Amino acid sequence: AGDSLEMALRRAWADDLSRRHAVGGFLQDRLVGSKRLISMPDRITNKVVDAGTGATHARPSAISVYEGDMPTVTEWWPAWKEYMFALRVGRRMRDGRVEQTALCSLLE
């Protein structure tokens, strides 16, 4: 699931988002705002508690409680990709089971 989502994100970036101006073409876009494409992923992935272990995981970000070092984009980017696509956390399902899930799948 993570690989196909990452590929879809890469296509969206290459075909559309990378060609927009940051403010007028993206942040002020009513469609982006109405779909909560910025705020909801931030809320869902900012800090996650593993339902199986109780461990807390923070997204590598200047606005989260992430405690690791990320002085450059070169160091931050791999940590962010690891967090979003490789890290598996326990998510409690409706039937009470705890299922290991990649964080990117929470955004589907």
PDB file of N, CA and C in Angstrom:
ATOM      1  N   ALA A   1       0.833  -1.204   0.000  1.00  0.00           N
ATOM      2  CA  ALA A   1       0.000   0.000   0.000  1.00  0.00           C
ATOM      3  C   ALA A   1       0.865   1.250   0.000  1.00  0.00           C
ATOM      4  N   GLY A   2       1.917   1.256   0.807  1.00  0.00           N
ATOM      5  CA  GLY A   2       2.790   2.410   0.903  1.00  0.00           C
ATOM      6  C   GLY A   2       3.476   2.748  -0.406  1.00  0.00           C
ATOM      7  N   ASP A   3       3.943   1.720  -1.138  1.00  0.00           N
ATOM      8  CA  ASP A   3       4.634   1.952  -2.404  1.00  0.00           C
ATOM      9  C   ASP A   3       3.708   2.570  -3.443  1.00  0.00           C
ATOM     10  N   SER A   4       2.479   2.065  -3.555  1.00  0.00           N
ATOM     11  CA  SER A   4       1.557   2.604  -4.557  1.00  0.00           C
ATOM     12  C   SER A   4       1.123   4.019  -4.191  1.00  0.00           C
ATOM     13  N   LEU A   5       0.959   4.299  -2.904  1.00  0.00           N
ATOM     14  CA  LEU A   5       0.604   5.648  -2.481  1.00  0.00           C
ATOM     15  C   LEU A   5       1.758   6.606  -2.763  1.00  0.00           C
ATOM     16  N   GLU A   6       2.974   6.157  -2.481  1.00  0.00           N
ATOM     17  CA  GLU A   6       4.128   7.014  -2.764  1.00  0.00           C
ATOM     18  C   GLU A   6       4.213   7.322  -4.258  1.00  0.00           C
ATOM     19  N   MET A   7       3.961   6.333  -5.104  1.00  0.00           N
ATOM     20  CA  MET A   7       4.002   6.558  -6.555  1.00  0.00           C
ATOM     21  C   MET A   7       2.897   7.526  -6.992  1.00  0.00           C
ATOM     22  N   ALA A   8       1.712   7.408  -6.406  1.00  0.00           N
ATOM     23  CA  ALA A   8       0.619   8.330  -6.733  1.00  0.00           C
ATOM     24  C   ALA A   8       0.982   9.755  -6.323  1.00  0.00           C
ATOM     25  N   LEU A   9       1.616   9.886  -5.167  1.00  0.00           N
ATOM     26  CA  LEU A   9       2.050  11.207  -4.713  1.00  0.00           C
ATOM     27  C   LEU A   9       3.108  11.785  -5.644  1.00  0.00           C
ATOM     28  N   ARG A  10       4.026  10.936  -6.073  1.00  0.00           N
ATOM     29  CA  ARG A  10       5.067  11.396  -7.002  1.00  0.00           C
ATOM     30  C   ARG A  10       4.450  11.874  -8.324  1.00  0.00           C
ATOM     31  N   ARG A  11       3.443  11.153  -8.826  1.00  0.00           N
ATOM     32  CA  ARG A  11       2.771  11.552 -10.068  1.00  0.00           C
ATOM     33  C   ARG A  11       2.037  12.882  -9.891  1.00  0.00           C
ATOM     34  N   ALA A  12       1.325  13.018  -8.773  1.00  0.00           N
ATOM     35  CA  ALA A  12       0.602  14.268  -8.513  1.00  0.00           C
ATOM     36  C   ALA A  12       1.574  15.438  -8.431  1.00  0.00           C
ATOM     37  N   TRP A  13       2.713  15.202  -7.801  1.00  0.00           N
ATOM     38  CA  TRP A  13       3.729  16.249  -7.705  1.00  0.00           C
ATOM     39  C   TRP A  13       4.258  16.606  -9.095  1.00  0.00           C
ATOM     40  N   ALA A  14       4.653  15.596  -9.868  1.00  0.00           N
ATOM     41  CA  ALA A  14       5.260  15.835 -11.182  1.00  0.00           C
ATOM     42  C   ALA A  14       4.274  16.453 -12.168  1.00  0.00           C
ATOM     43  N   ASP A  15       3.026  15.987 -12.159  1.00  0.00           N
ATOM     44  CA  ASP A  15       2.046  16.409 -13.154  1.00  0.00           C
ATOM     45  C   ASP A  15       1.328  17.712 -12.816  1.00  0.00           C
ATOM     46  N   ASP A  16       1.284  18.083 -11.531  1.00  0.00           N
ATOM     47  CA  ASP A  16       0.474  19.235 -11.151  1.00  0.00           C
ATOM     48  C   ASP A  16       1.150  20.128 -10.108  1.00  0.00           C
ATOM     49  N   LEU A  17       1.334  19.611  -8.919  1.00  0.00           N
ATOM     50  CA  LEU A  17       1.723  20.448  -7.785  1.00  0.00           C
ATOM     51  C   LEU A  17       3.062  21.153  -7.959  1.00  0.00           C
ATOM     52  N   SER A  18       4.034  20.509  -8.572  1.00  0.00           N
ATOM     53  CA  SER A  18       5.357  21.126  -8.740  1.00  0.00           C
ATOM     54  C   SER A  18       5.324  22.320  -9.690  1.00  0.00           C
ATOM     55  N   ARG A  19       4.272  22.439 -10.468  1.00  0.00           N
ATOM     56  CA  ARG A  19       4.163  23.521 -11.452  1.00  0.00           C
ATOM     57  C   ARG A  19       3.418  24.738 -10.903  1.00  0.00           C
ATOM     58  N   ARG A  20       2.924  24.637  -9.706  1.00  0.00           N
ATOM     59  CA  ARG A  20       2.152  25.734  -9.114  1.00  0.00           C
ATOM     60  C   ARG A  20       3.046  26.673  -8.303  1.00  0.00           C
ATOM     61  N   HIS A  21       2.606  27.930  -8.216  1.00  0.00           N
ATOM     62  CA  HIS A  21       3.244  28.865  -7.290  1.00  0.00           C
ATOM     63  C   HIS A  21       2.806  28.470  -5.882  1.00  0.00           C
ATOM     64  N   ALA A  22       3.687  28.635  -4.909  1.00  0.00           N
ATOM     65  CA  ALA A  22       3.441  28.142  -3.552  1.00  0.00           C
ATOM     66  C   ALA A  22       2.175  28.731  -2.930  1.00  0.00           C
ATOM     67  N   VAL A  23       2.030  30.042  -2.944  1.00  0.00           N
ATOM     68  CA  VAL A  23       0.896  30.657  -2.257  1.00  0.00           C
ATOM     69  C   VAL A  23      -0.345  30.673  -3.145  1.00  0.00           C
ATOM     70  N   GLY A  24      -0.298  31.372  -4.255  1.00  0.00           N
ATOM     71  CA  GLY A  24      -1.477  31.525  -5.105  1.00  0.00           C
ATOM     72  C   GLY A  24      -1.971  30.242  -5.743  1.00  0.00           C
ATOM     73  N   GLY A  25      -1.078  29.358  -6.084  1.00  0.00           N
ATOM     74  CA  GLY A  25      -1.463  28.142  -6.782  1.00  0.00           C
ATOM     75  C   GLY A  25      -1.676  26.936  -5.899  1.00  0.00           C
ATOM     76  N   PHE A  26      -1.324  27.075  -4.628  1.00  0.00           N
ATOM     77  CA  PHE A  26      -1.439  25.909  -3.750  1.00  0.00           C
ATOM     78  C   PHE A  26      -2.109  26.272  -2.424  1.00  0.00           C
ATOM     79  N   LEU A  27      -1.475  27.113  -1.630  1.00  0.00           N
ATOM     80  CA  LEU A  27      -2.019  27.421  -0.306  1.00  0.00           C
ATOM     81  C   LEU A  27      -3.349  28.159  -0.363  1.00  0.00           C
ATOM     82  N   GLN A  28      -3.566  28.967  -1.398  1.00  0.00           N
ATOM     83  CA  GLN A  28      -4.833  29.689  -1.521  1.00  0.00           C
ATOM     84  C   GLN A  28      -5.836  28.980  -2.423  1.00  0.00           C
ATOM     85  N   ASP A  29      -5.503  27.818  -2.906  1.00  0.00           N
ATOM     86  CA  ASP A  29      -6.402  27.056  -3.771  1.00  0.00           C
ATOM     87  C   ASP A  29      -7.594  26.566  -2.951  1.00  0.00           C
ATOM     88  N   ARG A  30      -8.787  26.974  -3.320  1.00  0.00           N
ATOM     89  CA  ARG A  30      -9.990  26.594  -2.562  1.00  0.00           C
ATOM     90  C   ARG A  30     -10.220  25.083  -2.555  1.00  0.00           C
ATOM     91  N   LEU A  31      -9.901  24.413  -3.644  1.00  0.00           N
ATOM     92  CA  LEU A  31     -10.082  22.963  -3.709  1.00  0.00           C
ATOM     93  C   LEU A  31      -9.149  22.263  -2.719  1.00  0.00           C
ATOM     94  N   VAL A  32      -7.898  22.700  -2.665  1.00  0.00           N
ATOM     95  CA  VAL A  32      -6.951  22.133  -1.699  1.00  0.00           C
ATOM     96  C   VAL A  32      -7.471  22.371  -0.284  1.00  0.00           C
ATOM     97  N   GLY A  33      -7.942  23.586  -0.009  1.00  0.00           N
ATOM     98  CA  GLY A  33      -8.460  23.917   1.318  1.00  0.00           C
ATOM     99  C   GLY A  33      -9.713  23.141   1.675  1.00  0.00           C
ATOM    100  N   SER A  34     -10.636  23.015   0.736  1.00  0.00           N
ATOM    101  CA  SER A  34     -11.897  22.328   1.028  1.00  0.00           C
ATOM    102  C   SER A  34     -11.703  20.843   1.281  1.00  0.00           C
ATOM    103  N   LYS A  35     -10.681  20.283   0.683  1.00  0.00           N
ATOM    104  CA  LYS A  35     -10.414  18.858   0.887  1.00  0.00           C
ATOM    105  C   LYS A  35      -9.482  18.616   2.065  1.00  0.00           C
ATOM    106  N   ARG A  36      -9.049  19.703   2.727  1.00  0.00           N
ATOM    107  CA  ARG A  36      -8.161  19.619   3.896  1.00  0.00           C
ATOM    108  C   ARG A  36      -6.875  18.874   3.553  1.00  0.00           C
ATOM    109  N   LEU A  37      -6.378  19.081   2.336  1.00  0.00           N
ATOM    110  CA  LEU A  37      -5.194  18.368   1.864  1.00  0.00           C
ATOM    111  C   LEU A  37      -3.918  18.782   2.595  1.00  0.00           C
ATOM    112  N   ILE A  38      -3.944  19.900   3.279  1.00  0.00           N
ATOM    113  CA  ILE A  38      -2.778  20.341   4.047  1.00  0.00           C
ATOM    114  C   ILE A  38      -2.992  20.042   5.525  1.00  0.00           C
ATOM    115  N   SER A  39      -4.104  20.503   6.082  1.00  0.00           N
ATOM    116  CA  SER A  39      -4.291  20.416   7.533  1.00  0.00           C
ATOM    117  C   SER A  39      -4.557  19.006   8.046  1.00  0.00           C
ATOM    118  N   MET A  40      -5.324  18.217   7.330  1.00  0.00           N
ATOM    119  CA  MET A  40      -5.661  16.884   7.838  1.00  0.00           C
ATOM    120  C   MET A  40      -4.451  15.951   7.894  1.00  0.00           C
ATOM    121  N   PRO A  41      -3.642  15.862   6.848  1.00  0.00           N
ATOM    122  CA  PRO A  41      -2.446  15.011   6.971  1.00  0.00           C
ATOM    123  C   PRO A  41      -1.536  15.462   8.109  1.00  0.00           C
ATOM    124  N   ASP A  42      -1.446  16.778   8.318  1.00  0.00           N
ATOM    125  CA  ASP A  42      -0.627  17.279   9.421  1.00  0.00           C
ATOM    126  C   ASP A  42      -1.187  16.806  10.756  1.00  0.00           C
ATOM    127  N   ARG A  43      -2.478  16.928  10.945  1.00  0.00           N
ATOM    128  CA  ARG A  43      -3.106  16.493  12.201  1.00  0.00           C
ATOM    129  C   ARG A  43      -2.943  14.999  12.443  1.00  0.00           C
ATOM    130  N   ILE A  44      -3.170  14.215  11.403  1.00  0.00           N
ATOM    131  CA  ILE A  44      -3.162  12.760  11.550  1.00  0.00           C
ATOM    132  C   ILE A  44      -1.762  12.213  11.783  1.00  0.00           C
ATOM    133  N   THR A  45      -0.753  12.830  11.183  1.00  0.00           N
ATOM    134  CA  THR A  45       0.599  12.257  11.252  1.00  0.00           C
ATOM    135  C   THR A  45       1.559  13.010  12.160  1.00  0.00           C
ATOM    136  N   ASN A  46       1.145  14.101  12.769  1.00  0.00           N
ATOM    137  CA  ASN A  46       2.046  14.906  13.586  1.00  0.00           C
ATOM    138  C   ASN A  46       2.654  14.104  14.730  1.00  0.00           C
ATOM    139  N   LYS A  47       1.814  13.483  15.517  1.00  0.00           N
ATOM    140  CA  LYS A  47       2.263  12.628  16.627  1.00  0.00           C
ATOM    141  C   LYS A  47       1.313  11.444  16.696  1.00  0.00           C
ATOM    142  N   VAL A  48       1.876  10.240  16.692  1.00  0.00           N
ATOM    143  CA  VAL A  48       1.066   9.028  16.662  1.00  0.00           C
ATOM    144  C   VAL A  48       1.446   8.154  17.845  1.00  0.00           C
ATOM    145  N   VAL A  49       0.434   7.633  18.523  1.00  0.00           N
ATOM    146  CA  VAL A  49       0.659   6.701  19.628  1.00  0.00           C
ATOM    147  C   VAL A  49       0.338   5.298  19.131  1.00  0.00           C
ATOM    148  N   ASP A  50       1.284   4.390  19.284  1.00  0.00           N
ATOM    149  CA  ASP A  50       1.114   2.995  18.873  1.00  0.00           C
ATOM    150  C   ASP A  50       0.106   2.331  19.805  1.00  0.00           C
ATOM    151  N   ALA A  51      -0.998   1.838  19.255  1.00  0.00           N
ATOM    152  CA  ALA A  51      -2.057   1.220  20.057  1.00  0.00           C
ATOM    153  C   ALA A  51      -1.612  -0.078  20.704  1.00  0.00           C
ATOM    154  N   GLY A  52      -0.587  -0.712  20.168  1.00  0.00           N
ATOM    155  CA  GLY A  52      -0.106  -1.967  20.731  1.00  0.00           C
ATOM    156  C   GLY A  52       0.896  -1.782  21.847  1.00  0.00           C
ATOM    157  N   THR A  53       1.797  -0.810  21.686  1.00  0.00           N
ATOM    158  CA  THR A  53       2.888  -0.633  22.650  1.00  0.00           C
ATOM    159  C   THR A  53       2.763   0.615  23.502  1.00  0.00           C
ATOM    160  N   GLY A  54       1.974   1.571  23.062  1.00  0.00           N
ATOM    161  CA  GLY A  54       1.866   2.845  23.765  1.00  0.00           C
ATOM    162  C   GLY A  54       2.992   3.812  23.429  1.00  0.00           C
ATOM    163  N   ALA A  55       3.925   3.392  22.575  1.00  0.00           N
ATOM    164  CA  ALA A  55       5.047   4.255  22.188  1.00  0.00           C
ATOM    165  C   ALA A  55       4.543   5.426  21.351  1.00  0.00           C
ATOM    166  N   THR A  56       5.152   6.586  21.559  1.00  0.00           N
ATOM    167  CA  THR A  56       4.804   7.781  20.805  1.00  0.00           C
ATOM    168  C   THR A  56       5.833   8.014  19.709  1.00  0.00           C
ATOM    169  N   HIS A  57       5.348   8.325  18.521  1.00  0.00           N
ATOM    170  CA  HIS A  57       6.213   8.620  17.372  1.00  0.00           C
ATOM    171  C   HIS A  57       5.836  10.006  16.854  1.00  0.00           C
ATOM    172  N   ALA A  58       6.838  10.862  16.668  1.00  0.00           N
ATOM    173  CA  ALA A  58       6.601  12.217  16.163  1.00  0.00           C
ATOM    174  C   ALA A  58       7.175  12.356  14.763  1.00  0.00           C
ATOM    175  N   ARG A  59       6.405  12.988  13.897  1.00  0.00           N
ATOM    176  CA  ARG A  59       6.855  13.213  12.524  1.00  0.00           C
ATOM    177  C   ARG A  59       8.044  14.168  12.528  1.00  0.00           C
ATOM    178  N   PRO A  60       9.107  13.853  11.779  1.00  0.00           N
ATOM    179  CA  PRO A  60      10.242  14.768  11.674  1.00  0.00           C
ATOM    180  C   PRO A  60       9.787  16.091  11.056  1.00  0.00           C
ATOM    181  N   SER A  61       9.691  17.100  11.889  1.00  0.00           N
ATOM    182  CA  SER A  61       9.165  18.390  11.462  1.00  0.00           C
ATOM    183  C   SER A  61       9.577  19.459  12.463  1.00  0.00           C
ATOM    184  N   ALA A  62       9.734  20.679  11.987  1.00  0.00           N
ATOM    185  CA  ALA A  62      10.058  21.795  12.872  1.00  0.00           C
ATOM    186  C   ALA A  62       8.876  22.163  13.764  1.00  0.00           C
ATOM    187  N   ILE A  63       7.669  21.722  13.424  1.00  0.00           N
ATOM    188  CA  ILE A  63       6.487  22.089  14.203  1.00  0.00           C
ATOM    189  C   ILE A  63       5.904  20.916  14.979  1.00  0.00           C
ATOM    190  N   SER A  64       6.661  19.852  15.149  1.00  0.00           N
ATOM    191  CA  SER A  64       6.195  18.717  15.946  1.00  0.00           C
ATOM    192  C   SER A  64       7.124  18.553  17.144  1.00  0.00           C
ATOM    193  N   VAL A  65       6.871  17.545  17.948  1.00  0.00           N
ATOM    194  CA  VAL A  65       7.714  17.276  19.117  1.00  0.00           C
ATOM    195  C   VAL A  65       8.863  16.327  18.776  1.00  0.00           C
ATOM    196  N   TYR A  66       9.188  16.211  17.508  1.00  0.00           N
ATOM    197  CA  TYR A  66      10.293  15.362  17.058  1.00  0.00           C
ATOM    198  C   TYR A  66      11.581  15.786  17.758  1.00  0.00           C
ATOM    199  N   GLU A  67      12.307  14.806  18.294  1.00  0.00           N
ATOM    200  CA  GLU A  67      13.506  15.118  19.065  1.00  0.00           C
ATOM    201  C   GLU A  67      14.808  14.868  18.313  1.00  0.00           C
ATOM    202  N   GLY A  68      14.741  14.299  17.123  1.00  0.00           N
ATOM    203  CA  GLY A  68      15.957  14.022  16.363  1.00  0.00           C
ATOM    204  C   GLY A  68      16.545  15.279  15.738  1.00  0.00           C
ATOM    205  N   ASP A  69      17.772  15.154  15.277  1.00  0.00           N
ATOM    206  CA  ASP A  69      18.432  16.257  14.583  1.00  0.00           C
ATOM    207  C   ASP A  69      18.047  16.249  13.112  1.00  0.00           C
ATOM    208  N   MET A  70      17.804  17.418  12.582  1.00  0.00           N
ATOM    209  CA  MET A  70      17.513  17.559  11.151  1.00  0.00           C
ATOM    210  C   MET A  70      17.978  18.938  10.697  1.00  0.00           C
ATOM    211  N   PRO A  71      19.291  19.184  10.788  1.00  0.00           N
ATOM    212  CA  PRO A  71      19.818  20.510  10.460  1.00  0.00           C
ATOM    213  C   PRO A  71      19.787  20.852   8.973  1.00  0.00           C
ATOM    214  N   THR A  72      19.641  19.853   8.115  1.00  0.00           N
ATOM    215  CA  THR A  72      19.607  20.113   6.674  1.00  0.00           C
ATOM    216  C   THR A  72      18.490  19.298   6.039  1.00  0.00           C
ATOM    217  N   VAL A  73      18.071  19.722   4.866  1.00  0.00           N
ATOM    218  CA  VAL A  73      17.060  18.964   4.121  1.00  0.00           C
ATOM    219  C   VAL A  73      17.587  17.565   3.811  1.00  0.00           C
ATOM    220  N   THR A  74      18.872  17.463   3.550  1.00  0.00           N
ATOM    221  CA  THR A  74      19.490  16.172   3.237  1.00  0.00           C
ATOM    222  C   THR A  74      19.340  15.185   4.391  1.00  0.00           C
ATOM    223  N   GLU A  75      19.338  15.674   5.622  1.00  0.00           N
ATOM    224  CA  GLU A  75      19.154  14.799   6.786  1.00  0.00           C
ATOM    225  C   GLU A  75      17.679  14.625   7.139  1.00  0.00           C
ATOM    226  N   TRP A  76      16.883  15.672   6.940  1.00  0.00           N
ATOM    227  CA  TRP A  76      15.466  15.607   7.287  1.00  0.00           C
ATOM    228  C   TRP A  76      14.685  14.695   6.341  1.00  0.00           C
ATOM    229  N   TRP A  77      14.895  14.809   5.035  1.00  0.00           N
ATOM    230  CA  TRP A  77      14.074  14.113   4.047  1.00  0.00           C
ATOM    231  C   TRP A  77      14.057  12.600   4.234  1.00  0.00           C
ATOM    232  N   PRO A  78      15.200  11.921   4.408  1.00  0.00           N
ATOM    233  CA  PRO A  78      15.146  10.471   4.635  1.00  0.00           C
ATOM    234  C   PRO A  78      14.392  10.107   5.916  1.00  0.00           C
ATOM    235  N   ALA A  79      14.537  10.933   6.959  1.00  0.00           N
ATOM    236  CA  ALA A  79      13.820  10.662   8.215  1.00  0.00           C
ATOM    237  C   ALA A  79      12.318  10.794   8.007  1.00  0.00           C
ATOM    238  N   TRP A  80      11.901  11.803   7.243  1.00  0.00           N
ATOM    239  CA  TRP A  80      10.478  12.002   6.971  1.00  0.00           C
ATOM    240  C   TRP A  80       9.915  10.836   6.159  1.00  0.00           C
ATOM    241  N   LYS A  81      10.632  10.414   5.115  1.00  0.00           N
ATOM    242  CA  LYS A  81      10.161   9.289   4.291  1.00  0.00           C
ATOM    243  C   LYS A  81      10.088   8.004   5.108  1.00  0.00           C
ATOM    244  N   GLU A  82      11.064   7.777   5.963  1.00  0.00           N
ATOM    245  CA  GLU A  82      11.048   6.599   6.842  1.00  0.00           C
ATOM    246  C   GLU A  82       9.802   6.632   7.723  1.00  0.00           C
ATOM    247  N   TYR A  83       9.532   7.781   8.320  1.00  0.00           N
ATOM    248  CA  TYR A  83       8.377   7.942   9.203  1.00  0.00           C
ATOM    249  C   TYR A  83       7.067   7.688   8.451  1.00  0.00           C
ATOM    250  N   MET A  84       6.909   8.286   7.289  1.00  0.00           N
ATOM    251  CA  MET A  84       5.644   8.197   6.567  1.00  0.00           C
ATOM    252  C   MET A  84       5.413   6.863   5.867  1.00  0.00           C
ATOM    253  N   PHE A  85       6.470   6.250   5.328  1.00  0.00           N
ATOM    254  CA  PHE A  85       6.278   5.089   4.461  1.00  0.00           C
ATOM    255  C   PHE A  85       6.790   3.766   5.027  1.00  0.00           C
ATOM    256  N   ALA A  86       7.764   3.795   5.924  1.00  0.00           N
ATOM    257  CA  ALA A  86       8.349   2.537   6.416  1.00  0.00           C
ATOM    258  C   ALA A  86       7.931   2.195   7.842  1.00  0.00           C
ATOM    259  N   LEU A  87       7.803   3.197   8.702  1.00  0.00           N
ATOM    260  CA  LEU A  87       7.419   2.949  10.091  1.00  0.00           C
ATOM    261  C   LEU A  87       6.043   2.292  10.149  1.00  0.00           C
ATOM    262  N   ARG A  88       5.918   1.267  10.940  1.00  0.00           N
ATOM    263  CA  ARG A  88       4.629   0.604  11.161  1.00  0.00           C
ATOM    264  C   ARG A  88       4.234   0.833  12.619  1.00  0.00           C
ATOM    265  N   VAL A  89       3.004   1.257  12.828  1.00  0.00           N
ATOM    266  CA  VAL A  89       2.496   1.469  14.182  1.00  0.00           C
ATOM    267  C   VAL A  89       1.235   0.650  14.381  1.00  0.00           C
ATOM    268  N   GLY A  90       0.981   0.291  15.623  1.00  0.00           N
ATOM    269  CA  GLY A  90      -0.225  -0.457  15.943  1.00  0.00           C
ATOM    270  C   GLY A  90      -1.446   0.443  15.907  1.00  0.00           C
ATOM    271  N   ARG A  91      -2.445   0.022  15.157  1.00  0.00           N
ATOM    272  CA  ARG A  91      -3.707   0.763  15.052  1.00  0.00           C
ATOM    273  C   ARG A  91      -4.825  -0.153  15.507  1.00  0.00           C
ATOM    274  N   ARG A  92      -5.628   0.324  16.452  1.00  0.00           N
ATOM    275  CA  ARG A  92      -6.725  -0.489  16.963  1.00  0.00           C
ATOM    276  C   ARG A  92      -7.867  -0.497  15.959  1.00  0.00           C
ATOM    277  N   MET A  93      -8.278  -1.700  15.591  1.00  0.00           N
ATOM    278  CA  MET A  93      -9.350  -1.872  14.625  1.00  0.00           C
ATOM    279  C   MET A  93     -10.693  -1.912  15.368  1.00  0.00           C
ATOM    280  N   ARG A  94     -11.775  -1.824  14.644  1.00  0.00           N
ATOM    281  CA  ARG A  94     -13.108  -1.813  15.268  1.00  0.00           C
ATOM    282  C   ARG A  94     -13.404  -3.068  16.067  1.00  0.00           C
ATOM    283  N   ASP A  95     -12.824  -4.192  15.650  1.00  0.00           N
ATOM    284  CA  ASP A  95     -13.074  -5.442  16.371  1.00  0.00           C
ATOM    285  C   ASP A  95     -12.139  -5.621  17.567  1.00  0.00           C
ATOM    286  N   GLY A  96     -11.311  -4.610  17.858  1.00  0.00           N
ATOM    287  CA  GLY A  96     -10.423  -4.661  19.015  1.00  0.00           C
ATOM    288  C   GLY A  96      -9.010  -5.127  18.723  1.00  0.00           C
ATOM    289  N   ARG A  97      -8.804  -5.738  17.554  1.00  0.00           N
ATOM    290  CA  ARG A  97      -7.451  -6.166  17.188  1.00  0.00           C
ATOM    291  C   ARG A  97      -6.555  -4.951  16.991  1.00  0.00           C
ATOM    292  N   VAL A  98      -5.246  -5.174  17.178  1.00  0.00           N
ATOM    293  CA  VAL A  98      -4.262  -4.145  16.853  1.00  0.00           C
ATOM    294  C   VAL A  98      -3.543  -4.599  15.590  1.00  0.00           C
ATOM    295  N   GLU A  99      -3.580  -3.765  14.575  1.00  0.00           N
ATOM    296  CA  GLU A  99      -2.977  -4.095  13.282  1.00  0.00           C
ATOM    297  C   GLU A  99      -1.826  -3.133  13.003  1.00  0.00           C
ATOM    298  N   GLN A 100      -0.698  -3.668  12.554  1.00  0.00           N
ATOM    299  CA  GLN A 100       0.454  -2.838  12.198  1.00  0.00           C
ATOM    300  C   GLN A 100       0.178  -2.140  10.869  1.00  0.00           C
ATOM    301  N   THR A 101       0.339  -0.832  10.857  1.00  0.00           N
ATOM    302  CA  THR A 101      -0.036  -0.028   9.706  1.00  0.00           C
ATOM    303  C   THR A 101       1.026   1.025   9.412  1.00  0.00           C
ATOM    304  N   ALA A 102       1.319   1.246   8.138  1.00  0.00           N
ATOM    305  CA  ALA A 102       2.193   2.354   7.741  1.00  0.00           C
ATOM    306  C   ALA A 102       1.407   3.655   7.886  1.00  0.00           C
ATOM    307  N   LEU A 103       2.066   4.706   8.337  1.00  0.00           N
ATOM    308  CA  LEU A 103       1.370   5.975   8.549  1.00  0.00           C
ATOM    309  C   LEU A 103       0.747   6.521   7.270  1.00  0.00           C
ATOM    310  N   CYS A 104       1.399   6.321   6.145  1.00  0.00           N
ATOM    311  CA  CYS A 104       0.832   6.835   4.890  1.00  0.00           C
ATOM    312  C   CYS A 104      -0.537   6.231   4.606  1.00  0.00           C
ATOM    313  N   SER A 105      -0.790   5.027   5.078  1.00  0.00           N
ATOM    314  CA  SER A 105      -2.091   4.401   4.819  1.00  0.00           C
ATOM    315  C   SER A 105      -3.210   5.053   5.624  1.00  0.00           C
ATOM    316  N   LEU A 106      -2.873   5.814   6.661  1.00  0.00           N
ATOM    317  CA  LEU A 106      -3.897   6.523   7.428  1.00  0.00           C
ATOM    318  C   LEU A 106      -4.488   7.676   6.624  1.00  0.00           C
ATOM    319  N   LEU A 107      -3.815   8.066   5.566  1.00  0.00           N
ATOM    320  CA  LEU A 107      -4.258   9.201   4.753  1.00  0.00           C
ATOM    321  C   LEU A 107      -5.130   8.795   3.581  1.00  0.00           C
ATOM    322  N   GLU A 108      -5.340   7.503   3.380  1.00  0.00           N
ATOM    323  CA  GLU A 108      -6.133   7.032   2.246  1.00  0.00           C
ATOM    324  C   GLU A 108      -7.606   7.284   2.472  1.00  0.00           C
TER     325      GLU A 108
END
